[in-house]
Coordinates of C-alpha atoms in Angstrom, one line a residue:
Chain A
R1 CA 0.0 0.0 0.0
K2 CA 1.3 3.4 -0.9
E3 CA 2.1 5.8 2.0
V4 CA -0.1 8.5 0.6
E5 CA -3.0 7.8 -1.8
Q6 CA -5.2 10.1 -3.8
D7 CA -7.8 9.5 -6.4
P8 CA -6.1 10.7 -9.6
G9 CA -9.5 11.8 -11.1
P10 CA -10.0 13.8 -13.3
F11 CA -12.8 15.6 -11.5
N12 CA -14.7 17.4 -14.2
V13 CA -17.0 20.1 -12.8
P14 CA -18.8 23.2 -14.0
E15 CA -17.9 26.7 -12.8
G16 CA -19.5 27.4 -9.5
A17 CA -19.6 23.8 -8.3
T18 CA -18.3 22.6 -5.0
V19 CA -15.8 19.8 -5.2
A20 CA -14.0 17.7 -2.5
F21 CA -10.8 15.7 -2.6
N22 CA -9.6 13.2 -0.1
C23 CA -6.1 11.9 0.6
T24 CA -5.4 8.9 2.8
Y25 CA -2.1 8.2 4.5
S26 CA -0.9 4.9 6.0
N27 CA 1.7 6.0 8.6
S28 CA 0.0 7.0 11.8
A29 CA 3.2 8.8 12.9
S30 CA 2.6 11.4 10.2
Q31 CA 2.6 14.8 11.9
S32 CA 2.1 17.6 9.4
F33 CA -0.1 17.9 6.3
F34 CA -0.3 20.2 3.4
W35 CA -2.2 20.7 0.1
Y36 CA -0.3 21.9 -2.9
R37 CA -1.4 22.9 -6.3
Q38 CA 0.5 21.9 -9.4
D39 CA -0.1 23.3 -12.8
C40 CA 0.9 21.4 -15.9
R41 CA 4.7 21.1 -16.2
K42 CA 5.2 23.5 -13.3
E43 CA 6.5 23.1 -9.8
P44 CA 4.0 22.6 -6.9
K45 CA 2.9 25.7 -5.0
L46 CA 1.6 25.6 -1.4
L47 CA -2.2 26.0 -1.2
M48 CA -2.6 25.6 2.5
S49 CA -1.5 23.8 5.6
V50 CA -4.0 21.4 7.2
Y51 CA -4.5 21.8 10.9
S52 CA -6.2 19.4 13.3
S53 CA -9.1 21.7 13.9
G54 CA -9.7 22.3 10.2
N55 CA -8.9 25.5 8.5
E56 CA -10.4 27.7 5.8
D57 CA -8.9 30.1 3.3
G58 CA -11.4 31.9 1.2
R59 CA -13.1 29.3 -1.0
F60 CA -10.8 26.5 0.3
T61 CA -11.4 24.4 3.4
A62 CA -9.0 21.7 4.6
Q63 CA -9.7 19.1 7.2
L64 CA -7.8 16.4 9.0
N65 CA -9.2 13.2 10.4
R66 CA -6.4 11.5 12.3
A67 CA -8.6 8.6 13.4
S68 CA -9.3 7.6 9.9
Q69 CA -6.0 8.9 8.6
Y70 CA -7.2 11.2 5.8
I71 CA -7.2 14.8 4.9
S72 CA -9.6 16.6 2.7
L73 CA -9.8 19.7 0.6
L74 CA -13.1 21.4 -0.3
I75 CA -13.3 24.0 -3.0
R76 CA -16.4 26.1 -3.2
D77 CA -17.6 28.2 -6.1
S78 CA -15.1 26.6 -8.5
K79 CA -13.4 29.0 -10.9
L80 CA -11.9 28.1 -14.3
S81 CA -8.5 29.1 -12.8
D82 CA -8.8 26.3 -10.2
S83 CA -8.1 23.7 -12.9
A84 CA -4.9 22.1 -11.8
T85 CA -3.6 19.0 -10.0
Y86 CA -3.9 19.0 -6.2
L87 CA -1.3 17.2 -4.3
C88 CA -1.4 16.3 -0.7
A89 CA 1.8 16.2 1.3
V90 CA 2.3 14.3 4.5
I91 CA 5.3 14.9 6.8
R92 CA 6.7 12.5 9.3
I93 CA 9.9 12.4 11.3
R94 CA 12.0 9.3 10.6
S95 CA 13.9 7.7 13.5
G96 CA 17.1 9.8 13.6
G97 CA 15.1 13.0 13.4
S98 CA 15.0 13.7 9.7
Y99 CA 11.9 15.3 8.2
I100 CA 10.4 13.2 5.5
P101 CA 7.8 14.7 3.1
T102 CA 5.7 12.3 1.0
F103 CA 3.4 13.4 -1.7
G104 CA 0.4 11.8 -3.2
R105 CA 0.2 11.5 -7.0
G106 CA -2.3 14.3 -7.2
T107 CA -5.9 14.7 -8.1
S108 CA -6.7 16.4 -11.4
L109 CA -9.4 19.0 -11.4
I110 CA -10.9 20.4 -14.6
V111 CA -13.4 23.3 -14.2
H112 CA -15.4 24.0 -17.3
P113 CA -17.6 26.9 -18.3
Chain B
G1 CA 6.6 33.6 -0.3
A2 CA 10.3 32.7 -0.4
V3 CA 12.1 32.1 -3.7
V4 CA 13.9 29.0 -4.7
S5 CA 15.6 29.2 -8.1
Q6 CA 16.4 26.0 -10.0
H7 CA 18.6 26.0 -13.1
P8 CA 18.5 24.9 -15.8
S9 CA 14.7 24.7 -16.4
W10 CA 15.3 22.1 -19.2
V11 CA 18.2 20.2 -20.6
I12 CA 18.7 17.7 -23.4
C13 CA 21.8 15.6 -23.1
K14 CA 23.4 12.6 -24.8
S15 CA 23.4 9.2 -23.1
G16 CA 26.5 8.7 -21.0
T17 CA 27.1 12.3 -20.2
S18 CA 26.5 14.0 -16.8
V19 CA 24.2 16.8 -16.0
K20 CA 24.3 19.2 -13.1
I21 CA 21.2 20.9 -11.7
E22 CA 21.4 23.8 -9.3
C23 CA 19.0 24.8 -6.6
R24 CA 19.4 28.1 -4.9
S25 CA 17.4 29.7 -2.1
L26 CA 17.4 33.4 -3.0
D27 CA 16.1 35.1 0.1
F28 CA 16.5 32.7 3.0
Q29 CA 19.0 30.2 4.3
A30 CA 17.9 26.7 3.5
T31 CA 19.0 24.3 6.3
T32 CA 17.5 21.4 4.4
M33 CA 17.0 20.8 0.7
F34 CA 15.0 18.0 -0.9
W35 CA 15.4 16.5 -4.4
Y36 CA 12.5 14.9 -6.1
R37 CA 11.8 13.2 -9.4
Q38 CA 8.4 13.2 -11.1
F39 CA 7.4 11.0 -14.0
P40 CA 4.3 12.0 -16.0
K41 CA 1.1 11.6 -14.1
Q42 CA 3.0 10.3 -11.1
S43 CA 3.7 11.7 -7.6
L44 CA 6.8 13.5 -6.6
M45 CA 9.2 10.8 -5.5
L46 CA 11.7 11.9 -2.9
M47 CA 15.2 11.0 -4.0
A48 CA 17.3 12.5 -1.2
T49 CA 17.5 15.0 1.5
S50 CA 20.5 17.2 2.0
N51 CA 21.5 19.2 5.0
E52 CA 24.1 21.9 4.6
G53 CA 27.6 20.7 5.3
S54 CA 26.7 17.0 5.7
K55 CA 26.2 14.0 3.4
A56 CA 22.9 13.6 1.7
T57 CA 20.4 11.0 2.9
Y58 CA 19.2 8.9 0.0
E59 CA 15.9 7.2 -0.2
Q60 CA 15.7 3.5 -0.8
G61 CA 16.4 2.5 -4.4
V62 CA 18.2 5.8 -5.3
E63 CA 21.8 5.2 -6.3
K64 CA 24.0 7.7 -4.5
D65 CA 26.8 7.2 -6.9
K66 CA 24.6 8.0 -9.9
F67 CA 22.8 11.0 -8.3
L68 CA 25.5 13.1 -6.6
I69 CA 24.2 15.7 -4.2
N70 CA 26.2 18.5 -2.8
H71 CA 24.9 21.1 -0.4
A72 CA 28.0 23.2 0.2
S73 CA 26.3 26.3 1.5
L74 CA 23.0 27.4 3.1
T75 CA 21.8 28.7 -0.2
L76 CA 22.9 26.2 -2.8
S77 CA 22.5 22.5 -3.4
T78 CA 23.4 20.7 -6.6
L79 CA 22.2 17.4 -8.1
T80 CA 24.5 15.8 -10.7
V81 CA 23.0 13.0 -12.8
T82 CA 26.1 11.0 -13.8
S83 CA 26.3 8.8 -16.9
A84 CA 22.7 9.7 -17.8
H85 CA 20.5 7.1 -19.6
P86 CA 17.2 7.6 -21.4
E87 CA 15.4 6.1 -18.4
D88 CA 16.7 9.0 -16.3
S89 CA 14.6 11.4 -18.4
S90 CA 12.2 13.0 -15.9
F91 CA 11.2 16.2 -14.2
Y92 CA 13.6 16.9 -11.3
I93 CA 12.4 19.4 -8.6
C94 CA 14.2 20.7 -5.6
S95 CA 12.6 22.2 -2.5
A96 CA 14.1 24.0 0.4
R97 CA 13.1 24.7 4.0
A98 CA 14.5 27.1 6.5
D99 CA 13.4 25.6 9.7
K100 CA 14.7 22.4 11.2
V101 CA 12.3 22.4 14.1
N102 CA 8.8 23.6 13.1
L103 CA 7.1 20.8 11.1
N104 CA 4.5 23.3 9.9
T105 CA 7.1 25.4 8.1
E106 CA 6.5 24.9 4.4
A107 CA 9.1 23.9 1.9
F108 CA 9.4 26.1 -1.2
F109 CA 9.9 24.5 -4.6
G110 CA 12.2 25.4 -7.4
Q111 CA 10.8 25.7 -10.9
G112 CA 11.9 22.2 -11.8
T113 CA 14.3 20.8 -14.5
R114 CA 13.0 18.8 -17.3
L115 CA 15.8 16.4 -18.3
T116 CA 15.7 14.5 -21.6
V117 CA 18.4 12.0 -22.3
V118 CA 18.7 11.0 -25.9

């Protein structure tokens, strides 16, 4: 089983729709969580961190469920410009103290007019 | 946000040659830099982690003699793909963090290098 799993999609939604992505992780020692956005042939850019209590940034809401080991990203009122691949990143500390980031393969979102 | 500059953005090289990729943090000191490889429609695969002044930690399955990493200063790390083969063709991305302690500190990515070995 992969350490971080995401449904690759694509999710094809109309403008204005609400869409949600999930990301599951297998290592219960994971400690920090992020959502990144990656446009085609570009580097990932941080969208938001994910906090235990859940957090919101404009149209984007991120939540963490430690018991079930998944994080989610909700996008409300989708815009054409939201079309991209959304990667979740899970951070754990390996024995020895090194910080290990692991990414999911990403979920592709296509927002159409 | 902080700026990480990666160079070159793309390179085509002949099989058997070596290619060096640079990753620079322009406005912060990067205590840790990460090197990733991404194949089309795949996730970012961590290749190695480098801390300034010490040897890189390679992930399982990554040949350290083939992918040479040097992190000589707090603002520069380099990845050299030695004796490149067509199967090394991929998108290589670096990222850098300034904070060794706070897990919630984000890592900033370079623009990536698209390597094609012919």
